[in-house]
mmCIF file of C-alpha atoms in Angstrom:
data_model
loop_
_atom_site.group_PDB
_atom_site.id
_atom_site.type_symbol
_atom_site.label_atom_id
_atom_site.label_comp_id
_atom_site.label_asym_id
_atom_site.label_seq_id
_atom_site.Cartn_x
_atom_site.Cartn_y
_atom_site.Cartn_z
ATOM 1 C CA UNK C 17 1.922 -83.537 16.679
ATOM 2 C CA UNK C 18 0.107 -79.784 16.490
ATOM 3 C CA UNK C 19 -2.521 -79.078 14.549
ATOM 4 C CA UNK C 20 -2.015 -77.295 11.132
ATOM 5 C CA UNK C 21 -2.444 -73.497 11.128
ATOM 6 C CA UNK C 22 -6.136 -72.498 10.061
ATOM 7 C CA UNK C 23 -5.780 -71.288 6.123
ATOM 8 C CA UNK C 24 -5.749 -67.503 5.748
ATOM 9 C CA UNK C 25 -9.096 -65.934 3.804
ATOM 10 C CA UNK C 26 -9.308 -63.355 1.732
ATOM 11 C CA UNK C 27 -12.676 -61.447 1.147
ATOM 12 C CA UNK C 28 -12.560 -59.514 -2.040
ATOM 13 C CA UNK C 29 -14.902 -56.635 -2.793
ATOM 14 C CA UNK C 30 -16.347 -55.595 -6.176
ATOM 15 C CA UNK C 31 -15.008 -52.184 -6.039
ATOM 16 C CA UNK C 32 -11.918 -50.498 -6.531
ATOM 17 C CA UNK C 33 -9.905 -49.154 -3.804
ATOM 18 C CA UNK C 34 -9.040 -45.362 -2.765
ATOM 19 C CA UNK C 35 -10.394 -42.315 -1.306
ATOM 20 C CA UNK C 36 -12.507 -41.122 -4.778
ATOM 21 C CA UNK C 37 -13.982 -44.775 -5.294
ATOM 22 C CA UNK C 38 -14.603 -45.035 -1.791
ATOM 23 C CA UNK C 39 -16.592 -41.914 -1.709
ATOM 24 C CA UNK C 40 -18.208 -42.800 -5.299
ATOM 25 C CA UNK C 41 -19.100 -46.486 -3.743
ATOM 26 C CA UNK C 42 -20.724 -44.522 -0.553
ATOM 27 C CA UNK C 43 -22.703 -42.051 -2.788
ATOM 28 C CA UNK C 44 -23.959 -44.816 -5.130
ATOM 29 C CA UNK C 45 -24.754 -47.273 -2.145
ATOM 30 C CA UNK C 46 -26.903 -44.189 -0.405
ATOM 31 C CA UNK C 47 -28.742 -42.717 -3.373
ATOM 32 C CA UNK C 48 -28.958 -45.637 -5.731
ATOM 33 C CA UNK C 49 -28.882 -48.872 -3.928
ATOM 34 C CA UNK C 50 -30.115 -50.964 -6.497
ATOM 35 C CA UNK C 51 -27.272 -49.929 -8.604
ATOM 36 C CA UNK C 52 -24.576 -50.655 -6.071
ATOM 37 C CA UNK C 53 -22.568 -53.949 -7.385
ATOM 38 C CA UNK C 54 -21.062 -55.168 -4.111
ATOM 39 C CA UNK C 55 -23.313 -56.757 -1.707
ATOM 40 C CA UNK C 56 -20.129 -57.694 0.554
ATOM 41 C CA UNK C 57 -19.615 -53.824 0.977
ATOM 42 C CA UNK C 58 -23.487 -53.372 1.205
ATOM 43 C CA UNK C 59 -24.189 -55.565 4.118
ATOM 44 C CA UNK C 60 -20.732 -55.141 6.155
ATOM 45 C CA UNK C 61 -20.120 -51.180 5.572
ATOM 46 C CA UNK C 62 -22.341 -48.422 7.090
ATOM 47 C CA UNK C 63 -21.998 -44.722 6.563
ATOM 48 C CA UNK C 64 -19.298 -44.564 9.271
ATOM 49 C CA UNK C 65 -17.125 -47.623 7.995
ATOM 50 C CA UNK C 66 -17.107 -51.324 8.572
ATOM 51 C CA UNK C 67 -19.913 -52.653 10.850
ATOM 52 C CA UNK C 68 -18.837 -53.541 14.347
ATOM 53 C CA UNK C 69 -20.775 -56.721 14.526
ATOM 54 C CA UNK C 70 -18.772 -57.849 11.146
ATOM 55 C CA UNK C 71 -15.365 -56.804 12.467
ATOM 56 C CA UNK C 72 -16.047 -58.716 15.749
ATOM 57 C CA UNK C 73 -17.261 -61.762 14.069
ATOM 58 C CA UNK C 74 -14.456 -61.772 11.643
ATOM 59 C CA UNK C 75 -11.989 -61.495 14.764
ATOM 60 C CA UNK C 76 -13.769 -64.508 15.878
ATOM 61 C CA UNK C 77 -12.982 -66.871 13.487
ATOM 62 C CA UNK C 78 -9.852 -67.965 14.497
ATOM 63 C CA UNK C 79 -8.302 -67.055 11.103
ATOM 64 C CA UNK C 80 -6.226 -64.388 9.536
ATOM 65 C CA UNK C 81 -8.796 -62.524 7.642
ATOM 66 C CA UNK C 82 -7.940 -59.962 5.097
ATOM 67 C CA UNK C 83 -9.942 -57.263 2.776
ATOM 68 C CA UNK C 84 -8.885 -56.546 -0.462
ATOM 69 C CA UNK C 85 -10.573 -54.361 -3.236
ATOM 70 C CA UNK C 86 -10.852 -55.641 -6.633
ATOM 71 C CA UNK C 87 -7.532 -53.874 -8.044
ATOM 72 C CA UNK C 88 -5.891 -55.013 -5.082
ATOM 73 C CA UNK C 89 -6.507 -58.577 -5.887
ATOM 74 C CA UNK C 90 -4.861 -57.829 -9.480
ATOM 75 C CA UNK C 91 -2.057 -56.379 -8.185
ATOM 76 C CA UNK C 92 -1.227 -58.625 -5.100
ATOM 77 C CA UNK C 93 -2.329 -62.099 -6.695
ATOM 78 C CA UNK C 94 -2.554 -61.380 -10.273
ATOM 79 C CA UNK C 95 -5.863 -62.439 -10.213
ATOM 80 C CA UNK C 96 -8.934 -60.761 -12.674
ATOM 81 C CA UNK C 97 -11.654 -61.332 -14.060
ATOM 82 C CA UNK C 98 -13.191 -63.701 -11.512
ATOM 83 C CA UNK C 99 -16.694 -62.832 -10.328
ATOM 84 C CA UNK C 100 -16.694 -60.655 -7.174
ATOM 85 C CA UNK C 101 -17.412 -59.922 -4.453
ATOM 86 C CA UNK C 102 -16.008 -63.506 -3.149
ATOM 87 C CA UNK C 103 -13.705 -64.857 -0.527
ATOM 88 C CA UNK C 104 -10.407 -67.044 -1.098
ATOM 89 C CA UNK C 105 -8.544 -69.056 0.620
ATOM 90 C CA UNK C 106 -4.716 -68.759 0.597
ATOM 91 C CA UNK C 107 -3.128 -71.721 0.044
ATOM 92 C CA UNK C 108 0.472 -72.864 1.036
ATOM 93 C CA UNK C 109 1.995 -71.891 -1.908
ATOM 94 C CA UNK C 110 0.410 -68.554 -1.798
ATOM 95 C CA UNK C 111 -1.923 -69.235 -4.476
ATOM 96 C CA UNK C 112 -5.811 -68.183 -4.101
ATOM 97 C CA UNK C 113 -8.742 -71.058 -4.307
ATOM 98 C CA UNK C 114 -12.074 -69.773 -4.228
ATOM 99 C CA UNK C 115 -13.972 -70.314 -0.727
ATOM 100 C CA UNK C 116 -17.104 -68.500 -1.245
ATOM 101 C CA UNK C 117 -17.941 -67.681 -4.434
ATOM 102 C CA UNK C 118 -19.758 -64.436 -5.918
ATOM 103 C CA UNK C 119 -23.344 -66.360 -6.250
ATOM 104 C CA UNK C 120 -23.517 -66.944 -2.616
ATOM 105 C CA UNK C 121 -22.137 -63.591 -1.243
ATOM 106 C CA UNK C 122 -24.644 -61.801 -3.484
ATOM 107 C CA UNK C 123 -27.484 -63.926 -2.468
ATOM 108 C CA UNK C 124 -26.715 -62.414 1.286
ATOM 109 C CA UNK C 125 -29.490 -59.826 1.555
ATOM 110 C CA UNK C 126 -28.038 -59.045 5.323
ATOM 111 C CA UNK C 127 -25.259 -59.183 7.703
ATOM 112 C CA UNK C 128 -26.751 -61.838 9.454
ATOM 113 C CA UNK C 129 -27.116 -63.925 6.049
ATOM 114 C CA UNK C 130 -23.386 -63.459 5.289
ATOM 115 C CA UNK C 131 -22.452 -64.548 8.781
ATOM 116 C CA UNK C 132 -24.588 -67.692 8.660
ATOM 117 C CA UNK C 133 -22.957 -68.443 5.381
ATOM 118 C CA UNK C 134 -19.430 -68.027 6.655
ATOM 119 C CA UNK C 135 -20.695 -70.105 9.421
ATOM 120 C CA UNK C 136 -22.148 -72.810 7.308
ATOM 121 C CA UNK C 137 -18.329 -72.852 5.325
ATOM 122 C CA UNK C 138 -16.458 -73.413 8.085
ATOM 123 C CA UNK C 139 -18.799 -76.381 9.656
ATOM 124 C CA UNK C 140 -18.343 -78.059 6.369
ATOM 125 C CA UNK C 141 -14.663 -77.835 6.653
ATOM 126 C CA UNK C 142 -14.889 -78.842 10.264
ATOM 127 C CA UNK C 143 -16.773 -81.969 9.520
ATOM 128 C CA UNK C 144 -14.344 -82.795 6.256
ATOM 129 C CA UNK C 145 -11.072 -82.651 8.426
ATOM 130 C CA UNK C 146 -9.299 -85.443 9.142
ATOM 131 C CA UNK C 147 -9.071 -86.075 12.812
ATOM 132 C CA UNK C 148 -5.821 -85.283 14.426
ATOM 133 C CA UNK C 149 -3.518 -88.170 15.192
ATOM 134 C CA UNK C 150 -3.180 -89.493 18.763
#
């Protein structure tokens, strides 16, 4: 018997998608970082795009991982009004279940903090998964 495929993850930014929104976010993040409201964006993106260290880390998770903006979350899953940024698992029926709440992601002051948070969550899952049948 083969092990089930790892559950896909969806990280959702507390920002809307699109070029103009991206430029606005970059301006606020640079000029008034204290007013920027997406800690996921703040620690995973630099001026030139997604930080390589984060991109490589996510690729190494062994899971399908997607990144959405809050308007895309609403459009694709019908989910709105949830605290963001957050990460969700995609269930077998296509519904989302909170995987990392906004409170935890907002508390990640650095990229290393965020990667430790993700690792801790994965470690908890590994300890609670049932052993494969012989």
